[in-house]
mmCIF file of C-alpha atoms in Angstrom:
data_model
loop_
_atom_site.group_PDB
_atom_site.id
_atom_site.type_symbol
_atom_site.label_atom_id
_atom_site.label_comp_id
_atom_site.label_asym_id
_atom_site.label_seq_id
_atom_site.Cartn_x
_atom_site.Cartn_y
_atom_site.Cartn_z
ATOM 1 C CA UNK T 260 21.626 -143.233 -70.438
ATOM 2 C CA UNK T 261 24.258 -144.180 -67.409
ATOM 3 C CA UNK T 262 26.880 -147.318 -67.793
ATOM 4 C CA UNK T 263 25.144 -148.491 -64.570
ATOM 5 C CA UNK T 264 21.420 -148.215 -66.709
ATOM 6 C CA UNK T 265 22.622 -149.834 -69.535
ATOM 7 C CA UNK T 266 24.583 -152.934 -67.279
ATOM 8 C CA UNK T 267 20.834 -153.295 -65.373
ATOM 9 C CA UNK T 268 19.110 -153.799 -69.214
ATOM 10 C CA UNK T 269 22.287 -156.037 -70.083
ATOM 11 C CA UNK T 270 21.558 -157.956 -66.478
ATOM 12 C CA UNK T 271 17.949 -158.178 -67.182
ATOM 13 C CA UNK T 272 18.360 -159.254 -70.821
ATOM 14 C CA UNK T 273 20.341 -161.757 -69.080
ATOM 15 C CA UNK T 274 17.468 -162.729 -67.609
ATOM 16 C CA UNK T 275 15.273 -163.454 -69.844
ATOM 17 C CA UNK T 276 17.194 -165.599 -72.539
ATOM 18 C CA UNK T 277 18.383 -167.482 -69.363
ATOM 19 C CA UNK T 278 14.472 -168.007 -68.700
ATOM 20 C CA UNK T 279 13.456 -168.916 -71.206
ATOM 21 C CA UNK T 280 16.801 -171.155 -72.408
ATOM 22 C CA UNK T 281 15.418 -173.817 -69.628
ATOM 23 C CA UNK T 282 12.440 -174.806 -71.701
ATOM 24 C CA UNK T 283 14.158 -174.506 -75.257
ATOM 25 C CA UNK T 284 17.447 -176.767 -74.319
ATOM 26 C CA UNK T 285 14.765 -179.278 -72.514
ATOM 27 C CA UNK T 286 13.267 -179.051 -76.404
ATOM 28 C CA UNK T 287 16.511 -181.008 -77.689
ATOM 29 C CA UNK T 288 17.869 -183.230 -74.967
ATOM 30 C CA UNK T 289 18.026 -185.644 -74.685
ATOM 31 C CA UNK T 290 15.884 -186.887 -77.642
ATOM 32 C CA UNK T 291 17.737 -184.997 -80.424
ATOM 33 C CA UNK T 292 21.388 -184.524 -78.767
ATOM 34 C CA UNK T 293 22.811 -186.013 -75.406
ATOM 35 C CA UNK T 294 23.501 -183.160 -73.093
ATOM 36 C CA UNK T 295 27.408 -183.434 -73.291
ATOM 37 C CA UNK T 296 26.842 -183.382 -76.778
ATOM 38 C CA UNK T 297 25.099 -180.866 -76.632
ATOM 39 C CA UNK T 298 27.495 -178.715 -74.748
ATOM 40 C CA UNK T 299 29.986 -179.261 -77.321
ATOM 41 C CA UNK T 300 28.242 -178.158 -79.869
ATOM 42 C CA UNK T 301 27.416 -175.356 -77.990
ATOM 43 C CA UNK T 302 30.998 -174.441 -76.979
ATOM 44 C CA UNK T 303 32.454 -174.552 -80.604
ATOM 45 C CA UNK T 304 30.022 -172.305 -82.106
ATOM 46 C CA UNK T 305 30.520 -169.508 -79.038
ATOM 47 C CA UNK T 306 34.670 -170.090 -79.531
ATOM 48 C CA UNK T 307 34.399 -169.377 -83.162
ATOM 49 C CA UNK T 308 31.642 -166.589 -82.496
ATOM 50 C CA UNK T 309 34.433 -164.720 -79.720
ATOM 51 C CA UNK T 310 37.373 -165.260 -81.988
ATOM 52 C CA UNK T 311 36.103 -163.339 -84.800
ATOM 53 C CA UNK T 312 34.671 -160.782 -82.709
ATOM 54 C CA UNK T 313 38.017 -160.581 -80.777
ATOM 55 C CA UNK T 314 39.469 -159.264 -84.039
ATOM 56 C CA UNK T 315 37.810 -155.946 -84.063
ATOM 57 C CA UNK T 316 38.010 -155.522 -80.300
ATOM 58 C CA UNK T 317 40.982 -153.748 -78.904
ATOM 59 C CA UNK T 318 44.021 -154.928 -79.098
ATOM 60 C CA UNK T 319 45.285 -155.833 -75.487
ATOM 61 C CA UNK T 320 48.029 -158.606 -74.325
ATOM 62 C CA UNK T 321 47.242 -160.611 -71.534
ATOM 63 C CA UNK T 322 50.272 -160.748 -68.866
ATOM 64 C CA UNK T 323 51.307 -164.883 -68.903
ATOM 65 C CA UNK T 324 50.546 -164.798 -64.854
ATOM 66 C CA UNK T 325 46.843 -164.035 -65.378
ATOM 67 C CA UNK T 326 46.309 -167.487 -67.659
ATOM 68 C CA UNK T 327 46.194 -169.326 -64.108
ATOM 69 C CA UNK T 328 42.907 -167.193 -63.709
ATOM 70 C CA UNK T 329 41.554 -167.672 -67.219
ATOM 71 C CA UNK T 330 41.817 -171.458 -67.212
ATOM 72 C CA UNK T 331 39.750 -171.327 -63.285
ATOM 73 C CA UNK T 332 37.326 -169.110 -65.321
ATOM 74 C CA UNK T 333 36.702 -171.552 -68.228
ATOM 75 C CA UNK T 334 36.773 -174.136 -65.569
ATOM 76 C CA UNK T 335 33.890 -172.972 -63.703
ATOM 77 C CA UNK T 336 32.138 -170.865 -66.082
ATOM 78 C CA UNK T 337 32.316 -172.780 -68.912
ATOM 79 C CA UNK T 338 33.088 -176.822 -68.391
ATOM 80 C CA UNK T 339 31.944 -177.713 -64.636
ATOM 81 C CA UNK T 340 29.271 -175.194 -65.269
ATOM 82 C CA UNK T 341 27.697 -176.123 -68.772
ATOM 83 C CA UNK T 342 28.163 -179.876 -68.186
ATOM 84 C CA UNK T 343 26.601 -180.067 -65.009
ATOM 85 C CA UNK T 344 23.602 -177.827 -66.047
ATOM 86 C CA UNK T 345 22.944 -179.574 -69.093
ATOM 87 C CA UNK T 346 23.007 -182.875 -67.776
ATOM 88 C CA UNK T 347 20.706 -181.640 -64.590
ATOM 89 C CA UNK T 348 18.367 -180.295 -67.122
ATOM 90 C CA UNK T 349 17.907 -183.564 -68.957
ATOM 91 C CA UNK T 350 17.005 -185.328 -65.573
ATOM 92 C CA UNK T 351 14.926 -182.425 -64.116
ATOM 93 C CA UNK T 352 12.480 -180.114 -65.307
ATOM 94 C CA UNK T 353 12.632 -176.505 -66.473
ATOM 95 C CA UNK T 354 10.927 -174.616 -63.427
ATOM 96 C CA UNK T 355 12.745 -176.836 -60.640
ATOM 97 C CA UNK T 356 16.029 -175.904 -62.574
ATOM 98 C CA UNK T 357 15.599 -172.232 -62.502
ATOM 99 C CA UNK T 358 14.491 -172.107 -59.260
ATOM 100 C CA UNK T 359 17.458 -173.811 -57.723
ATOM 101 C CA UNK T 360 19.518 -171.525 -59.551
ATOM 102 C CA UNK T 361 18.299 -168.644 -57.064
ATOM 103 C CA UNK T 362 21.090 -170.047 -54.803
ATOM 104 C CA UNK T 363 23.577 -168.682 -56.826
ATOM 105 C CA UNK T 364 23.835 -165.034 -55.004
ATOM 106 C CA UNK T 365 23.737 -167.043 -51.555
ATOM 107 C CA UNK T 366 26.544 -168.957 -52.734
ATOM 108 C CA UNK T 367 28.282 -166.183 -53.792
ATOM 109 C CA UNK T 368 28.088 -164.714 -50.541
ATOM 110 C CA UNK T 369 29.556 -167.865 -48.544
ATOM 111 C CA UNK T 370 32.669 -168.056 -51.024
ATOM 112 C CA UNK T 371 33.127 -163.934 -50.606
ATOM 113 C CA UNK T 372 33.484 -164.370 -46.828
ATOM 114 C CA UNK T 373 35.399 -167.125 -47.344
ATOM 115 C CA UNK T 374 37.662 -165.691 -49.319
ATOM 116 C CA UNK T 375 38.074 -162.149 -48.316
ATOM 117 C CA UNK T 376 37.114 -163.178 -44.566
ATOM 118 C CA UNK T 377 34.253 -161.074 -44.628
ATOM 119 C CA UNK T 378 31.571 -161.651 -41.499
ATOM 120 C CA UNK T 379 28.187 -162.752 -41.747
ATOM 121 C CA UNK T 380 25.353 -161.168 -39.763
ATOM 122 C CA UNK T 381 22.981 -163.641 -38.461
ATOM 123 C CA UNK T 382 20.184 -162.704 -40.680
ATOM 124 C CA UNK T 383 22.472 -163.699 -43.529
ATOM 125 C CA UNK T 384 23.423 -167.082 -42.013
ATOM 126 C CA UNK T 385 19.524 -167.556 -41.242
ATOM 127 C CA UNK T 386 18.665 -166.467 -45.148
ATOM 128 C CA UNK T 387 21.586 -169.022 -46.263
ATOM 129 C CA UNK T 388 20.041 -172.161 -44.074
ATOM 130 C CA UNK T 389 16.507 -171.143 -44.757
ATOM 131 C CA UNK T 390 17.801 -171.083 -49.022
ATOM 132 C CA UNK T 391 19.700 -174.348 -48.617
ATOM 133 C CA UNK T 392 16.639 -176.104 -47.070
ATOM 134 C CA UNK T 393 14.199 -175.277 -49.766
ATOM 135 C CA UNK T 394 17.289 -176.312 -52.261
ATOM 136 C CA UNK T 395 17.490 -179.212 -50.576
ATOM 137 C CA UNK T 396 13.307 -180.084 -50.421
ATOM 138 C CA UNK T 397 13.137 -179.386 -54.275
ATOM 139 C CA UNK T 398 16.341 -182.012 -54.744
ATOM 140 C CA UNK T 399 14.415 -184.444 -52.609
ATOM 141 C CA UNK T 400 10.933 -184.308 -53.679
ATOM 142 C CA UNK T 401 10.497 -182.194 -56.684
ATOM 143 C CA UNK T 402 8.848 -184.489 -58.548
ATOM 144 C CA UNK T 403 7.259 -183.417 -61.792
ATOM 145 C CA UNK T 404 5.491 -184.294 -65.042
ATOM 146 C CA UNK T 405 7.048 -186.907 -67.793
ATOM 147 C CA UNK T 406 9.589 -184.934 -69.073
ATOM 148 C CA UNK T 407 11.872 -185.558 -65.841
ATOM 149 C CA UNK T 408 13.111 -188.768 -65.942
ATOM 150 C CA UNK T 409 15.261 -188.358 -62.313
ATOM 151 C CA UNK T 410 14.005 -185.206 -61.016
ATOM 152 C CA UNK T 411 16.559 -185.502 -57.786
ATOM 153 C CA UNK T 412 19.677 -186.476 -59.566
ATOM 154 C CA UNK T 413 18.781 -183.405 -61.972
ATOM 155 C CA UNK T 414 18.679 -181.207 -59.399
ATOM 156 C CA UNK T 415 21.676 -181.591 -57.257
ATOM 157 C CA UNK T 416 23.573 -181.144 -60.744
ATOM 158 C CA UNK T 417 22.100 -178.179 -61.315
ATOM 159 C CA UNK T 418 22.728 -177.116 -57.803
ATOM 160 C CA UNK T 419 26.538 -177.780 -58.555
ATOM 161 C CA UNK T 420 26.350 -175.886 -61.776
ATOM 162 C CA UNK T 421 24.972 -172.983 -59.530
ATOM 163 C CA UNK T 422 28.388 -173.149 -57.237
ATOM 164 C CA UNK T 423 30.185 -172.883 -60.072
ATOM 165 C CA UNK T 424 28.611 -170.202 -61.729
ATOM 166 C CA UNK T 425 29.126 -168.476 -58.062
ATOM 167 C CA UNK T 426 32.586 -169.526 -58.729
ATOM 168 C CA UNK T 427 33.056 -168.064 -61.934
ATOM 169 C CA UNK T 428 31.353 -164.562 -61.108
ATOM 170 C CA UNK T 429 34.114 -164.141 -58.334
ATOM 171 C CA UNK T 430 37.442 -165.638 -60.347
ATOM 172 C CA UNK T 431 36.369 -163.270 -63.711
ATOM 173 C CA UNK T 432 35.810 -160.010 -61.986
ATOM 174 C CA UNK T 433 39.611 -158.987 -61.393
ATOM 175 C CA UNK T 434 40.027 -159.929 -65.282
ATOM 176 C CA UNK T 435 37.374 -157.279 -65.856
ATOM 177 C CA UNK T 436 39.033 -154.836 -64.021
ATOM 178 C CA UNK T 437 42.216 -155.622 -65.671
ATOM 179 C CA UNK T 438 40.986 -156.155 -69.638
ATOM 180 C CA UNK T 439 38.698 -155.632 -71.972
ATOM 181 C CA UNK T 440 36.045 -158.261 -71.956
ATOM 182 C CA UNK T 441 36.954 -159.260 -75.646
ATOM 183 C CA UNK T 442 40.655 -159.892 -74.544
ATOM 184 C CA UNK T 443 40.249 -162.953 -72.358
ATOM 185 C CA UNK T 444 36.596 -164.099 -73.357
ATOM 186 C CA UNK T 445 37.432 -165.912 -76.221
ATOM 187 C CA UNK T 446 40.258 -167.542 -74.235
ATOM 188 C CA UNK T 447 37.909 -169.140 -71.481
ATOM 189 C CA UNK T 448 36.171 -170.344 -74.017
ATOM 190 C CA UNK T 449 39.171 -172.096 -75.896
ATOM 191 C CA UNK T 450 40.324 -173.600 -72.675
ATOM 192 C CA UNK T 451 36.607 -174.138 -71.498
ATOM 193 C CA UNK T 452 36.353 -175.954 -75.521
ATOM 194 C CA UNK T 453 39.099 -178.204 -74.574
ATOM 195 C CA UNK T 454 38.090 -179.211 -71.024
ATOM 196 C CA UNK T 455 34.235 -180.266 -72.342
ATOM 197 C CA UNK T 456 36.278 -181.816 -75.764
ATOM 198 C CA UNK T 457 36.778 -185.037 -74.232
ATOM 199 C CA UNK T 458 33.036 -185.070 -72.107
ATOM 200 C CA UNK T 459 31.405 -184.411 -75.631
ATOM 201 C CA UNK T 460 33.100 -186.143 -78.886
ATOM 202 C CA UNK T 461 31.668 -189.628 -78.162
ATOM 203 C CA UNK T 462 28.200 -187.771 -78.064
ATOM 204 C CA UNK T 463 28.152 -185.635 -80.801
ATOM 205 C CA UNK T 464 29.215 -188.253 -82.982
ATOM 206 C CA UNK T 465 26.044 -190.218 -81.995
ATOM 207 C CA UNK T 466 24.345 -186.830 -83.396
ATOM 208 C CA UNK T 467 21.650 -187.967 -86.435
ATOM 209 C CA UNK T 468 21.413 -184.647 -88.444
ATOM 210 C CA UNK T 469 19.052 -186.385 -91.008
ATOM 211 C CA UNK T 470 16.336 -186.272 -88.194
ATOM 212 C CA UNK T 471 16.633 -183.247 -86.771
ATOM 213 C CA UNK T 472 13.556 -180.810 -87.680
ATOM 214 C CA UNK T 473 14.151 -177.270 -88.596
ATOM 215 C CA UNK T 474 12.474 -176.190 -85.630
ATOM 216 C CA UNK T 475 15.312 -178.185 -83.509
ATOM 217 C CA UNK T 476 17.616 -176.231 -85.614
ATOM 218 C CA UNK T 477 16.254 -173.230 -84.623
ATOM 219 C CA UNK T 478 16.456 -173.930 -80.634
ATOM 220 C CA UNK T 479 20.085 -175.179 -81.306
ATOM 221 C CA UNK T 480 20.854 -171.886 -82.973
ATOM 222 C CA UNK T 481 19.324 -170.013 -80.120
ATOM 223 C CA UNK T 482 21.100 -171.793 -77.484
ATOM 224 C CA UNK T 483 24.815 -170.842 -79.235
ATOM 225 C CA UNK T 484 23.872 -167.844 -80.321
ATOM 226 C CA UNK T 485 21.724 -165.945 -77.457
ATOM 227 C CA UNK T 486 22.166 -168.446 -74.719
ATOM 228 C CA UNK T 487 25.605 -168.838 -74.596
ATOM 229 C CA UNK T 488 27.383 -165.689 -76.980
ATOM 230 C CA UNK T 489 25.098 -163.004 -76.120
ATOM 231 C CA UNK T 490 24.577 -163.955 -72.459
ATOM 232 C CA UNK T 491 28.199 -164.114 -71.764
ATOM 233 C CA UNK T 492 28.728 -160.450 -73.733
ATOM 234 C CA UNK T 493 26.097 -158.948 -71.484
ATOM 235 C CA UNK T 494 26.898 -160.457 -68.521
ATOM 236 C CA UNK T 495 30.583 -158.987 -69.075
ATOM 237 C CA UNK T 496 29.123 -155.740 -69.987
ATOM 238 C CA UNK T 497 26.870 -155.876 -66.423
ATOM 239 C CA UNK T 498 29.923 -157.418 -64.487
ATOM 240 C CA UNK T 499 31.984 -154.043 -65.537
ATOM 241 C CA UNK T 500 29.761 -151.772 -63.482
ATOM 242 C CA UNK T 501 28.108 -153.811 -60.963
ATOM 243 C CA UNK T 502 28.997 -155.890 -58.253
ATOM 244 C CA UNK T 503 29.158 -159.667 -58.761
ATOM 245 C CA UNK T 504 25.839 -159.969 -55.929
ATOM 246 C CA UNK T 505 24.229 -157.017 -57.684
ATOM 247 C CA UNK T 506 24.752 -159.554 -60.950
ATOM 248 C CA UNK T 507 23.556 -162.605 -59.258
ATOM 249 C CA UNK T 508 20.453 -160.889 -57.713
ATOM 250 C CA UNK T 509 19.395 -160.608 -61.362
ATOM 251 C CA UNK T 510 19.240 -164.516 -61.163
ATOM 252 C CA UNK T 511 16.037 -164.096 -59.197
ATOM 253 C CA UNK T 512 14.045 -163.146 -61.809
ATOM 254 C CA UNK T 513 15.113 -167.031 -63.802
ATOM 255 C CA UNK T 514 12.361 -168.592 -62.709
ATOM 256 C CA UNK T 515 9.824 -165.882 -63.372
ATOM 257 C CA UNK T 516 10.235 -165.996 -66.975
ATOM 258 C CA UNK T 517 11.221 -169.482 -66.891
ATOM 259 C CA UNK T 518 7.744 -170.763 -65.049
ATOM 260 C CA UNK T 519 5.618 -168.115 -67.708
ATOM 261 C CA UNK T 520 6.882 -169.631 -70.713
ATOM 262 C CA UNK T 521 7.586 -173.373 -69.680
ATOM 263 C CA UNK T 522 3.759 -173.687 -68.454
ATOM 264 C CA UNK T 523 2.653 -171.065 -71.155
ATOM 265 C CA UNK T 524 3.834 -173.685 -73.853
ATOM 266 C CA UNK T 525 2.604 -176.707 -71.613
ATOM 267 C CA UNK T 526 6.214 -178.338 -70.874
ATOM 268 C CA UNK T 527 6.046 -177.951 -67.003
ATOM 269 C CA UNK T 528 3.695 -177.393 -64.343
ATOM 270 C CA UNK T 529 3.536 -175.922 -61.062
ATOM 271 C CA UNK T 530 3.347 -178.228 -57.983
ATOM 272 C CA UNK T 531 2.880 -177.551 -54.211
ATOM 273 C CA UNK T 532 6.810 -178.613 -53.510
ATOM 274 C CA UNK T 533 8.029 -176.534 -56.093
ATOM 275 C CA UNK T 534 6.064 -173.371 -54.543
ATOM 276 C CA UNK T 535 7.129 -173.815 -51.024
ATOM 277 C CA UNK T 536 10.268 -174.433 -52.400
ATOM 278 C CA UNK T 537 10.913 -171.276 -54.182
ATOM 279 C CA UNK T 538 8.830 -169.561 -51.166
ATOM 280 C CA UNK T 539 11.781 -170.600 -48.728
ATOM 281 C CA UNK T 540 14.631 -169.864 -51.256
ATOM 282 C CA UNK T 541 13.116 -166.294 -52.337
ATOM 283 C CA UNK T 542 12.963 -165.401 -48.582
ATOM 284 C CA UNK T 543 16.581 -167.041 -47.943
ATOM 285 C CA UNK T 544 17.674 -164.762 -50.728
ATOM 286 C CA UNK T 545 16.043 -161.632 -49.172
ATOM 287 C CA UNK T 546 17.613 -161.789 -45.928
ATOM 288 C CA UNK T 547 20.888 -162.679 -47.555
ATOM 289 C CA UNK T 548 20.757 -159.634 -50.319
ATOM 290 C CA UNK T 549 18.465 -156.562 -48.327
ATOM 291 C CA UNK T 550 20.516 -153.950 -46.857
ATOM 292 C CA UNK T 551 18.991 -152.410 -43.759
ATOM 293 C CA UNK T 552 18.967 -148.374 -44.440
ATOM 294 C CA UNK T 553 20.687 -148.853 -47.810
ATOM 295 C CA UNK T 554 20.468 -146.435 -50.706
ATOM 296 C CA UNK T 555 17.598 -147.054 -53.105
ATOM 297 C CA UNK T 556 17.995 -148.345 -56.505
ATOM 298 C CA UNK T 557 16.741 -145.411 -58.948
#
């Protein structure tokens, strides 16, 4: 099996824990933990878990002029990024979440041009406006059942989380060219530990462990462990061989396995808003991501 093969699985893996993350995090906010609290707790077990894993990686020095980059990294990939998302989630629902999180690709694409001064066709520009509107419909009225307690509010933080993460994907790819992933990871996520430190200690103190189920447990486990660990490893091992838009296309496929298992286990439901909306981002996205004559996947 091909590198490229095996960073498509690691993409789609991706995917799926992302998908189905929505509904298990929404499981434990805010009831059980605050989201910032949450976050912490999240970001100390992943430091630890890339720390000891660092020590049978390869043994590489970073140069002192690419810690500039590292800190943007765990600024936007770990701090603006997690605390955003997690406080979103606990004011929005799981579907409406995932779906806005299509954006990211789009978003990707504006802060490319902008940075390399690349131009945008038309068709791109009208994919972009056409994504943004249905972004901005879902914000406005994606109202949904009682586990949303501000639906809009939730969603225009989890619309920031998705420029961040757009962010991120673009600041971490010359470290991948440069390093080993296990080099630098464990670094964003010391700084990233840091930044969130002082968002997160008045919350997880308020943490009651005596009345926290097993099954809680469980979805907290899964969140450090697969959500945040494993989901950064293979989304380093994807970002090695693929492009960061061919990573963020993979986004698309969020809110697939998000909407199967959130209305599977009867935690969200689909609504008319939230269908156009997703209509009118999926079609942004296409006109922003298809290549006219381009070679076919295989």
């Amino acid at each position: 099996m091909s590198r490229r093969t095996w960073a498509l699985i690691a993409a789609l893996m991706v995917s799926v824990i992302y998908g189905v993350s929505f509904t298990i995090a929404k499981d434990v906010m805010p009831f059980y933990i605050k989201p910032y609290g949450f976050i912490l707790l999240r970001v100390i077990g992943a430091t630890i878990l890339f720390w000891i894993v660092s020590f049978f990686g390869p043994k590489e020095k970073i140069q002192l002029n690419d810690f500039p980059r590292i800190v943007a990294a765990a600024f936007f990939g770990v701090a603006l990024n997690m605390l955003t998302f997690f406080k979103g989630l606990s004011y929005t629902s799981p579907i409406s979440a995932a779906v806005i999180m299509v954006t990211t690709p789009m978003i990707v694409l504006i802060l490319s041009a902008i940075i390399i001064r690349e131009k945008i066709k038309f068709k791109k520009v009208l994919g972009i406006l056409l994504g943004l509107f249905g972004t901005a419909v879902l914000i406005l009225y994606g109202k949904t059942i009682d586990n949303a307690s501000n639906a809009s509010l939730g969603n225009l933080l989890v619309f920031i989380n998705a420029v961040s993460y757009a962010f991120y994907l673009i600041v971490v790819k010359k470290l991948m060219d440069k390093y080993n992933a296990f080099t630098f990871v464990k670094w964003i996520y010391t700084f990233g530990l840091l930044m969130v430190l002082p968002f997160g200690w008045s919350e997880y103190q308020e943490i009651h462990w005596t009345v926290i189920t097993v099954s809680v447990l469980w979805k907290i486990g899964f969140v450090v462990l697969f959500t945040t660990f494993f989901t950064y490893l293979l989304n380093l091992v994807s970002m090695r061989e693929l492009k960061p838009t061919s990573v963020a296309v993979f986004i698309y496929l969020q809110p697939l396995f998000a909407t199967i298992f959130a209305v599977s286990s009867g935690k969200d439901e689909l609504t008319l808003v939230k269908v156009i909306s997703a209509g009118l981002i999926f079609f942004g996205v296409y006109l922003v991501t298809v290549k006219k004559n381009g070679p076919r996947m295989h």
